[in-house]
Short mmCIF file of C-alpha atoms and ligand atoms in Angstrom, two decimals:
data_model
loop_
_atom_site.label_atom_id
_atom_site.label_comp_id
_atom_site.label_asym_id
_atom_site.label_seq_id
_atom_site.Cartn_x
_atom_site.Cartn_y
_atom_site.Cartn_z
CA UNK H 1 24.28 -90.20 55.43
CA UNK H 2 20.93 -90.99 54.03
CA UNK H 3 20.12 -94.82 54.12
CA UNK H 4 19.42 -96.26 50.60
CA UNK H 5 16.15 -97.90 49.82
CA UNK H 6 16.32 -101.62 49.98
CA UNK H 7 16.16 -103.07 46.66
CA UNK H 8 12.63 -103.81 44.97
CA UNK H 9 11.06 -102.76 48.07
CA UNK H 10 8.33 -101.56 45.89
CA UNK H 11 7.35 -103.15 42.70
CA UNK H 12 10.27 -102.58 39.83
CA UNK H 13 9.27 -100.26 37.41
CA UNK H 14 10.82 -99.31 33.58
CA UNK H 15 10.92 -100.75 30.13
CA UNK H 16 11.91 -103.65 28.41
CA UNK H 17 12.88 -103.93 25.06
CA UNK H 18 11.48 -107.45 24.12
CA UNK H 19 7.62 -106.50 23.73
CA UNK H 20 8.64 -103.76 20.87
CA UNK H 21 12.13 -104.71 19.14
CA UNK H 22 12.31 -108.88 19.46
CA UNK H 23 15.83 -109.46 18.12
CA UNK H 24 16.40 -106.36 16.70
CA UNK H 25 17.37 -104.59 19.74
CA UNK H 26 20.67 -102.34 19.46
CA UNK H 27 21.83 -99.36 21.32
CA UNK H 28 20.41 -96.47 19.19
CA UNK H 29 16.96 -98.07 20.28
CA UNK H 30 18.04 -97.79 23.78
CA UNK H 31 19.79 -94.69 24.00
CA UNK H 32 16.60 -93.24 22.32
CA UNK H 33 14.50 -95.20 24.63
CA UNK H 34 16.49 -93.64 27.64
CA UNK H 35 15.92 -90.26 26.01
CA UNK H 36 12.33 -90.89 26.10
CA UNK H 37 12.13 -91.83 29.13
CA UNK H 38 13.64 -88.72 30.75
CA UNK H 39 11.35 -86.38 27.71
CA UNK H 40 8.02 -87.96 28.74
CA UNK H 41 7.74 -88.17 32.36
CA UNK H 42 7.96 -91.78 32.86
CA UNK H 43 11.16 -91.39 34.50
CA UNK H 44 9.30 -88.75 37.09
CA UNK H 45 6.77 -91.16 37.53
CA UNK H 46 9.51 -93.99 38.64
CA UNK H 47 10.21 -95.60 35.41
CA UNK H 48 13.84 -96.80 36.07
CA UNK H 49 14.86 -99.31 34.68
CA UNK H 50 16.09 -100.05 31.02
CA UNK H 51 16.58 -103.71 30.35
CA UNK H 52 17.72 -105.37 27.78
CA UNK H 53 16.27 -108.82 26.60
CA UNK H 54 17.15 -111.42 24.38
CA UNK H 55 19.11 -111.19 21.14
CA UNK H 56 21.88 -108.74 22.09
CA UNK H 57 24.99 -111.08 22.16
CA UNK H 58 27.29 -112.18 19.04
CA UNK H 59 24.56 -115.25 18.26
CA UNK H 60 27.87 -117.74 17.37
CA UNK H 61 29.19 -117.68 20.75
CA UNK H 62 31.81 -116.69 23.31
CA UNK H 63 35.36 -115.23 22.79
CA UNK H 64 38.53 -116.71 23.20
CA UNK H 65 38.08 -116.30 26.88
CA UNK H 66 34.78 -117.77 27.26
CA UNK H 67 33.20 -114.39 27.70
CA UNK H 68 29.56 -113.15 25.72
CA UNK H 69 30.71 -110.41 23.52
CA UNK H 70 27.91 -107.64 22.38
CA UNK H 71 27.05 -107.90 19.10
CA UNK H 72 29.27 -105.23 17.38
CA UNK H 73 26.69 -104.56 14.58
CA UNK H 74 23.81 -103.88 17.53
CA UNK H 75 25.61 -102.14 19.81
CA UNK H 76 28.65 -100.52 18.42
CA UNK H 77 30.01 -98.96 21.68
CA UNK H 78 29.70 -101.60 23.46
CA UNK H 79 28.12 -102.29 26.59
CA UNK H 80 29.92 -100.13 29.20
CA UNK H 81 29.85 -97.15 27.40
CA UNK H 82 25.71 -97.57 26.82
CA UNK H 83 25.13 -98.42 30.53
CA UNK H 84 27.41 -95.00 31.17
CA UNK H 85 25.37 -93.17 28.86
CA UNK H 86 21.95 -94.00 30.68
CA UNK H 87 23.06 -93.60 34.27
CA UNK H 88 23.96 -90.72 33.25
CA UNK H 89 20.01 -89.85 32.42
CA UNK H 90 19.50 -91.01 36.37
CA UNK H 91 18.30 -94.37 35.30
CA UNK H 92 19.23 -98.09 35.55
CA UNK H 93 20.46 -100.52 32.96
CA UNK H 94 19.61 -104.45 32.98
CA UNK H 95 20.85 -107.33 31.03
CA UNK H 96 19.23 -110.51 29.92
CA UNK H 97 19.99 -114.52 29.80
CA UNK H 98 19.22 -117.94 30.66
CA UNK H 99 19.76 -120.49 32.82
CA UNK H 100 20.96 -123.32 30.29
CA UNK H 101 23.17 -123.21 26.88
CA UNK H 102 21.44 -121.48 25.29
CA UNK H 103 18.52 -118.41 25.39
CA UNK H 104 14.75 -118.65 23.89
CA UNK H 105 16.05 -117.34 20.87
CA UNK H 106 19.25 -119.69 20.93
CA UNK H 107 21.83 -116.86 21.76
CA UNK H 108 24.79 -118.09 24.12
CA UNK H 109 23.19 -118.73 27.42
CA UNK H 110 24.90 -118.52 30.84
CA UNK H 111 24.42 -121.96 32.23
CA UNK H 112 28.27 -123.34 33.54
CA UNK H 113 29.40 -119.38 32.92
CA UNK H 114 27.59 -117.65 35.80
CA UNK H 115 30.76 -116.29 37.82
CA UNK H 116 31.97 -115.30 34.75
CA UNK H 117 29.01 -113.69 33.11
CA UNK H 118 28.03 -111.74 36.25
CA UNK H 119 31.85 -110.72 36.61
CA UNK H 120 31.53 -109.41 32.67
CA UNK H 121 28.33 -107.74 33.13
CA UNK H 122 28.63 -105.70 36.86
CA UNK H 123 32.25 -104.29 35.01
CA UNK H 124 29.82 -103.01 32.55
CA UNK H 125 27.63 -101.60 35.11
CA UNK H 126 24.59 -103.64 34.82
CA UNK H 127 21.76 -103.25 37.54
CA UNK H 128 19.23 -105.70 36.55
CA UNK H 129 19.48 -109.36 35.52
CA UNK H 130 16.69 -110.79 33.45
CA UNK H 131 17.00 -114.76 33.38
CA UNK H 132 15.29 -117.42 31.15
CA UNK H 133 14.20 -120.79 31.37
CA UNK H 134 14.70 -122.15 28.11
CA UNK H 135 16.31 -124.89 27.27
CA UNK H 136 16.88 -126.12 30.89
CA UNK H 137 15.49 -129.43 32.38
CA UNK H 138 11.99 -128.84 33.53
CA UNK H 139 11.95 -130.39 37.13
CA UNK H 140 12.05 -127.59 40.26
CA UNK H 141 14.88 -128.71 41.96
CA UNK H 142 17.22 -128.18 38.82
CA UNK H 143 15.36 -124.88 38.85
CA UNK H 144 16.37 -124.05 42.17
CA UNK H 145 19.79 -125.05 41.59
CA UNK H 146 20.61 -122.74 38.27
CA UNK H 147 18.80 -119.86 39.90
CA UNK H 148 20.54 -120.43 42.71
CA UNK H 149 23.96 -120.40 41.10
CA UNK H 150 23.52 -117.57 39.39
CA UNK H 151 22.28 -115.40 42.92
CA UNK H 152 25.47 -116.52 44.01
CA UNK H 153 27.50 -114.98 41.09
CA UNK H 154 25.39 -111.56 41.12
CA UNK H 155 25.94 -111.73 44.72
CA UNK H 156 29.26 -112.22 44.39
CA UNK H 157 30.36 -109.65 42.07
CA UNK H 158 29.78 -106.70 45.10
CA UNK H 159 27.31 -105.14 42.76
CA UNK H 160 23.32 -104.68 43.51
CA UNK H 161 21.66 -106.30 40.86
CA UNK H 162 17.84 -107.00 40.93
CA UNK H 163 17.68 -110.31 40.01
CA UNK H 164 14.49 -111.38 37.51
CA UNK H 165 13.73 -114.85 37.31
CA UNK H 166 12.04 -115.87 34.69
CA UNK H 167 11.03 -119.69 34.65
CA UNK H 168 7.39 -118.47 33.65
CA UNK H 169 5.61 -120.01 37.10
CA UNK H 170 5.83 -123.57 36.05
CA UNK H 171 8.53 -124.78 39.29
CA UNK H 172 6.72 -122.32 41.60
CA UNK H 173 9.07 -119.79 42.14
CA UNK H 174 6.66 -117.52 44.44
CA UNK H 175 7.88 -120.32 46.97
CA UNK H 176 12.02 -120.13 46.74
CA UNK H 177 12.23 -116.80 44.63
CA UNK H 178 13.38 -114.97 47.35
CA UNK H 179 15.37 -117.56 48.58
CA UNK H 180 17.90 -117.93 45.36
CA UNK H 181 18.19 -114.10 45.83
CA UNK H 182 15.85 -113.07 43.53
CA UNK H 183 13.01 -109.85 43.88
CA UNK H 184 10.67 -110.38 41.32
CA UNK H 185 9.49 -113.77 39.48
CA UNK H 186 7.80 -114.22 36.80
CA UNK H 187 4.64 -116.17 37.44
CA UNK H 188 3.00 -116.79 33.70
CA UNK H 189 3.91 -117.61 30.04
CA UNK H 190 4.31 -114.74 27.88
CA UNK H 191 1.72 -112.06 28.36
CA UNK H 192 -0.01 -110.70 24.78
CA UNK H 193 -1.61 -108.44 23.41
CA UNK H 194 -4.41 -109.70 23.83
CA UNK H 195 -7.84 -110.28 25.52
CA UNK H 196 -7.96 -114.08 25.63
CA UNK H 197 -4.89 -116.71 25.15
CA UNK H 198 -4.20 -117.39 21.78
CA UNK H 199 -2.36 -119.68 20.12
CA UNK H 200 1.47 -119.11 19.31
CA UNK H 201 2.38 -121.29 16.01
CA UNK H 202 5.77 -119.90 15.37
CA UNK H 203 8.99 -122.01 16.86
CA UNK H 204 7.53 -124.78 19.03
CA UNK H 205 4.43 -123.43 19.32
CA UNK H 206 2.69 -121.83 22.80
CA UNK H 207 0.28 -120.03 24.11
CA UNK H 208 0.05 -116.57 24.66
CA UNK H 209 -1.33 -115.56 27.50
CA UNK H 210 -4.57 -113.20 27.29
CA UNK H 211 -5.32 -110.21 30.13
CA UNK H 212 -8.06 -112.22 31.27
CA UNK H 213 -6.24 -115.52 31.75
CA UNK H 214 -3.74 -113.22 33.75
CA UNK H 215 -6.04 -111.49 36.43
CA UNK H 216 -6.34 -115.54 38.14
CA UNK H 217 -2.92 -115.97 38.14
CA UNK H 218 -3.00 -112.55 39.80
CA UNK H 219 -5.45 -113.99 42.61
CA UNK H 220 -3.98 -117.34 43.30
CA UNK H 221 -0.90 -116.11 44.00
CA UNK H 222 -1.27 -112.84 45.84
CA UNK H 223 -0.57 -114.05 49.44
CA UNK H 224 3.37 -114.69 48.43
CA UNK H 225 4.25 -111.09 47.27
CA UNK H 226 5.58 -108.62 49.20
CA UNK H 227 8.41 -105.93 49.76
CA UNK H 228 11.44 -107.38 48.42
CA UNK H 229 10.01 -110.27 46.36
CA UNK H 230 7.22 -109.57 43.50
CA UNK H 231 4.72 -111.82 41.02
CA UNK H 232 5.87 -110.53 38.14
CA UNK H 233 2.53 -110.40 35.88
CA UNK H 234 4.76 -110.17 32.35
CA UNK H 235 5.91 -107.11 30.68
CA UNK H 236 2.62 -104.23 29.90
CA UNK H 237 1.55 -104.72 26.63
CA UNK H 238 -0.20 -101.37 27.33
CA UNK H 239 0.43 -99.33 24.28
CA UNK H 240 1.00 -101.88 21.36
CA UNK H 241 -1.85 -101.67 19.82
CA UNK H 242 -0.81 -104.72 17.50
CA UNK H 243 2.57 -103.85 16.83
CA UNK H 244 5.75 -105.61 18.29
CA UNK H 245 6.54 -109.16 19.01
CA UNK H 246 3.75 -110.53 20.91
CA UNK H 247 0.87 -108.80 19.07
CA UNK H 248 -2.48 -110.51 19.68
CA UNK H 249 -4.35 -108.07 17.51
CA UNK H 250 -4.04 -105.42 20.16
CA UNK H 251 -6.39 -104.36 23.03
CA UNK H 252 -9.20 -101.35 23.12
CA UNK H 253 -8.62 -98.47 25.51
CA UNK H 254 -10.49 -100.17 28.17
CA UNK H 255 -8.68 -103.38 27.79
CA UNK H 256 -5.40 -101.87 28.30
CA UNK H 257 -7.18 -99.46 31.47
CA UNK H 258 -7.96 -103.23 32.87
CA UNK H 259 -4.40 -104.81 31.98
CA UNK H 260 -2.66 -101.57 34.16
CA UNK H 261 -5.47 -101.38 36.60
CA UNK H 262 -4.61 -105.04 37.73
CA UNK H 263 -1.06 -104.75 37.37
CA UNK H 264 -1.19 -102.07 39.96
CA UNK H 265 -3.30 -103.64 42.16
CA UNK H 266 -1.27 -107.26 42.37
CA UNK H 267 1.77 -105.18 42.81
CA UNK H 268 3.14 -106.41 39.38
CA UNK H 269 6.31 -105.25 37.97
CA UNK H 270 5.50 -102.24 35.43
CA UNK H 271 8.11 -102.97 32.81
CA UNK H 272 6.81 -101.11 29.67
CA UNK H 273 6.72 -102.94 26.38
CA UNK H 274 5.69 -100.26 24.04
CA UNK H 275 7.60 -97.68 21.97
CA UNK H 276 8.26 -94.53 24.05
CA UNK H 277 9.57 -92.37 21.30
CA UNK H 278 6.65 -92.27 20.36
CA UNK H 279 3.79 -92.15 23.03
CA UNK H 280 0.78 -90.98 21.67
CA UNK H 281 -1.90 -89.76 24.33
CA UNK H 282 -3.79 -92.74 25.34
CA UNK H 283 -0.72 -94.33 26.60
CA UNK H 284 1.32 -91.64 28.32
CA UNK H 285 -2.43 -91.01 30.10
CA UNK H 286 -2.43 -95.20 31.09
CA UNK H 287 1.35 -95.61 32.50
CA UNK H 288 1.31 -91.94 34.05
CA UNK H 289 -1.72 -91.35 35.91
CA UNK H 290 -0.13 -91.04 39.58
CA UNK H 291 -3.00 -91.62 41.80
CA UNK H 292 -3.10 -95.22 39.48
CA UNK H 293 0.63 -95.72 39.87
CA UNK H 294 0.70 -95.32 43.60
CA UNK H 295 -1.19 -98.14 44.23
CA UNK H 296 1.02 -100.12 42.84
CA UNK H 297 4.21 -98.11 44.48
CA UNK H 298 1.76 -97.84 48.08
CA UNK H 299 4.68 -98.27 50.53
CA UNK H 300 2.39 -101.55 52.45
CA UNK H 301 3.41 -103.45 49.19
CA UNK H 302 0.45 -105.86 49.46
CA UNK H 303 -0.90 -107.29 46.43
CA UNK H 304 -4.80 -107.51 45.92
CA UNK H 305 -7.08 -110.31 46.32
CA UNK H 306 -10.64 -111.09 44.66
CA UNK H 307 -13.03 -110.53 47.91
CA UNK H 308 -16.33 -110.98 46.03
CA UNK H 309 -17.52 -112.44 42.16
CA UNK H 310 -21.40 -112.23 40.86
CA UNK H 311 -21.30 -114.03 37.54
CA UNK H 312 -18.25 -112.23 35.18
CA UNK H 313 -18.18 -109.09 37.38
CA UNK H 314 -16.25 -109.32 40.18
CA UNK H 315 -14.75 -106.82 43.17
CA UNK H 316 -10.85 -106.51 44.07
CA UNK H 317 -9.53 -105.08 47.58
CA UNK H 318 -5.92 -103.90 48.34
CA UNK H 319 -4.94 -102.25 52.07
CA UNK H 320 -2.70 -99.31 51.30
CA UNK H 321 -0.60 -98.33 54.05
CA UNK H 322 -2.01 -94.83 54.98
CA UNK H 323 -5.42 -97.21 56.13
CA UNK H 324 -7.92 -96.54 52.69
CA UNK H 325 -8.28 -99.41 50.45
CA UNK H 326 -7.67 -99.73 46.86
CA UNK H 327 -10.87 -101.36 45.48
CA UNK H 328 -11.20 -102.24 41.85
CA UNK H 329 -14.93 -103.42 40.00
CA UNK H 330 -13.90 -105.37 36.86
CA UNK H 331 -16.53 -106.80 34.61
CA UNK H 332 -15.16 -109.40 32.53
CA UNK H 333 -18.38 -110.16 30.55
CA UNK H 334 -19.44 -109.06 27.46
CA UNK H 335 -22.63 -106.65 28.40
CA UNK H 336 -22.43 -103.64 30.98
CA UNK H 337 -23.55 -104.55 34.57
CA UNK H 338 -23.99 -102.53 37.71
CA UNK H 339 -21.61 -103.76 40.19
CA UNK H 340 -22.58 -103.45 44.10
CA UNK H 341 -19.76 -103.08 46.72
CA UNK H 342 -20.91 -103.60 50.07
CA UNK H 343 -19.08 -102.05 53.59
CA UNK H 344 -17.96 -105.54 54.74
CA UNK H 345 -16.88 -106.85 51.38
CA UNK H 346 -14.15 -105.15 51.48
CA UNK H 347 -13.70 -105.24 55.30
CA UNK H 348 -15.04 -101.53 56.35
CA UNK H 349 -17.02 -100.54 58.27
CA UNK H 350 -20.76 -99.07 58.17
CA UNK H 351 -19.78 -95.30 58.58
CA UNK H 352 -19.32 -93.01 56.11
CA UNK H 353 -16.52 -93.62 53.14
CA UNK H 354 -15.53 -91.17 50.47
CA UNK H 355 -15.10 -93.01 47.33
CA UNK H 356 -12.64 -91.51 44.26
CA UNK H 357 -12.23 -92.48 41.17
CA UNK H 358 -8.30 -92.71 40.41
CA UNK H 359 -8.51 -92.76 36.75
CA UNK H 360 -10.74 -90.00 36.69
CA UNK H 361 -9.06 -87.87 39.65
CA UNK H 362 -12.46 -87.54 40.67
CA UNK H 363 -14.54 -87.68 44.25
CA UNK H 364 -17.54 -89.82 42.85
CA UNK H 365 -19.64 -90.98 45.66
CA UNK H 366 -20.00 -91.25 50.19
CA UNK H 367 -21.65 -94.48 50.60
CA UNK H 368 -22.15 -96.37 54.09
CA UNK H 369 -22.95 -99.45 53.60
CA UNK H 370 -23.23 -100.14 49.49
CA UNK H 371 -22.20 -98.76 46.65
CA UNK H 372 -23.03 -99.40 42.82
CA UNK H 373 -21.54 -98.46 40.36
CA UNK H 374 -22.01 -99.41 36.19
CA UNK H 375 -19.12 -100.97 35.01
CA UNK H 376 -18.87 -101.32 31.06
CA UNK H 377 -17.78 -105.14 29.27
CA UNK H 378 -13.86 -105.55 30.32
CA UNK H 379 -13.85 -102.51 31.93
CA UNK H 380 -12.39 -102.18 35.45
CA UNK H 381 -13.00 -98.79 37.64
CA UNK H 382 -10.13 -98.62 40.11
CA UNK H 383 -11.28 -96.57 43.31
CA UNK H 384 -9.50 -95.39 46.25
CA UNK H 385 -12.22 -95.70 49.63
CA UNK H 386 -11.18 -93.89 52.71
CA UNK H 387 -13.15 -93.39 55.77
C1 GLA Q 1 10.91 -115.85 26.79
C2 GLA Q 1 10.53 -114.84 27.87
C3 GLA Q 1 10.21 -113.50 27.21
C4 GLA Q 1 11.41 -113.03 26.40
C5 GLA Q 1 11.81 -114.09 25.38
C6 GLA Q 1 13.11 -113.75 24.69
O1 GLA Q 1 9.82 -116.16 25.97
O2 GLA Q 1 9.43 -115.30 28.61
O3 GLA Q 1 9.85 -112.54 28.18
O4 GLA Q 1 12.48 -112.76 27.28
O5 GLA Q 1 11.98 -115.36 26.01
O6 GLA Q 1 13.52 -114.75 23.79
#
């Protein structure tokens, strides 16, 4: 017998349906969002899971029996047959809900209804739970406790579920995440398309969070990721280009290079956000260039930290396990700049290093003890430096 790989012990990876469909989610989407999936690659490059967010309930409320019932107009089959369909492609199926009465978008939440809910969605065959924060006192310890009873009922049910917690970073979670049972927490607000954080005005009005604003969280919290628990950086918004729910205008090529470069290199959770059924070039080359995605997947599972900043331009370091470092040179200001790694920045030493460029699949440079390279405005070169 072979022994199964523990759960999340490498960033999650798939698609969520949020980003692109909002409340109009239903199974055709899905099923031809599975399809894609398997067509394009991103299922041979470890996309696996398929979740589905918000909005997918009946929007009045529970049965007879207390239980969340599909809405019949979205997903006609129902549930079970839908998660059938896409193990049946190989892949994984997730669910979404929150930790109070109700969801973000007020659909029937599972707060009081965990057993009962996790019961209902592992005889469906649900892998993955998503689970919100709306609408649920704001203090940590209630936080603790609602995540906490609902790790319980996932545990409970005999099924492995990877369990997403999504309280947006605001109670800490990188601190009891793991301990409520869950592998990857969300550690932001939600992440747009966007360069800088603009503001929301629809409902009660937020802020979206920008790429930049994202690469600090990324820093201050890399110390508490690991195998087994992630940060989760937000669904990629690589791929929009405007379109969708959370469209901040859209990023340029190099934009979204940055968003997946970091991503990788903090050991986010790649959950796609864009349409797969139809993946023009650009974006199949972003989520499936495999030297870029095995950074993220490198078995050491330790995120990046900032090692070095000179004005907007700063230099990134990541151990992978096989002994090279990830490095990545991001310029974050608004003119090109030459940006100088040195051997003991990034804790090597002064003998000879073979530098490759990973979006490129290129050898670009040996260097000993410095090495410059041009980086263009919000453009971030990810390199791979082995001795
Ligand atoms: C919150 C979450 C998002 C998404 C929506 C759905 O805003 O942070 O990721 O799940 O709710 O309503």
């Amino acid at each position: 017998m072979t022994a199964s790989k523990p759960l999340a012990a490498t960033p999650p990876m798939g698609w969520n349906s949020w980003n692109m469909f909002g409340s109009a989610v239903n199974e055709a989407a899905i099923r031809e969002t599975a399809d894609a999936i398997v067509a394009s690659d991103l299922k041979a490059c470890g996309y696996e899971y398929i979740v589905i967010d918000d909005c997918w309930s009946k929007k009045v409320g529970r049965d007879a029996n207390g239980d969340l019932v599909p809405d019949p107009h979205k997903f006609p089959s129902g549930m079970k047959a839908l998660a059938d369909y896409v193990h049946s492609l190989g892949l994984k199926i997730g669910i979404y809900s929150d930790a109070a009465d109700r969801t973000c978008a007020s659909y029937p939440g599972s707060y009081g209804f965990e057993e009962q809910d996790a019961q209902l969605w592992a005889s469906w065959g649900m892998d993955f739970l998503k689970y919100d924060y709306c609408n649920a006192p704001t203090d940590q310890m209630t936080a603790i406790d609602r995540y906490g009873r609902m790790g319980e009922a996932l545990r409970n049910t005999g099924r492995e579920f990877l369990f997403s917690l999504c309280e947006w970073g605001g109670r800490s979670p990188q601190l009891w995440g793991r301990n409520v049972g869950g592998h990857v927490w969300r550690v932001s607000g939600d992440v747009f398309d966007s360069w800088v954080n603009i503001w929301v005005p629809h409902g009660p009005g937020y802020y979206g969070v920008g790429i930049d604003v994202s690469l600090d969280i990324a820093d201050n919290l890399h110390e508490y990721a690991g195998p087994g628990g992630w940060n989760d950086l937000d669904m990629l918004v690589v791929g929009l280009k405007g379109k969708g729910q959370i469209s901040g205008g859209g990023l340029s090529f190099i934009e979204y290079q940055t968003h997946m470069s970091v991503w990788c290199m903090a050991c986010s959770p790649l959950m796609i956000g864009c349409d797969v059924r139809a993946l023009d070039q650009e974006t199949a080359a972003l989520l499936m260039n495999r030297e870029v995605l095995a950074v993220n997947q490198d078995p050491l599972g330790k995120p990046a930290r900032r090692v070095k900043q000179a004005g907007p331009c700063e230099v990134w370091k990541k151990p992978l396990a096989d002994g090279s470092v990830a490095v990545a040179l991001l310029n974050r200001g608004a003119t090109g700049s030459d940006v100088s790694v040195r051997a003991g920045d990034i804790g090597l030493l002064d003998q000879p290093k073979l530098v490759r460029n990973l979006w490129k699949h290129e050898d670009i440079a040996e260097f000993k003890e410095e090495l410059v390279q041009r980086v263009q405005p919000h453009e971030t070169l990810l390199l791979r430096i082995s001795s």
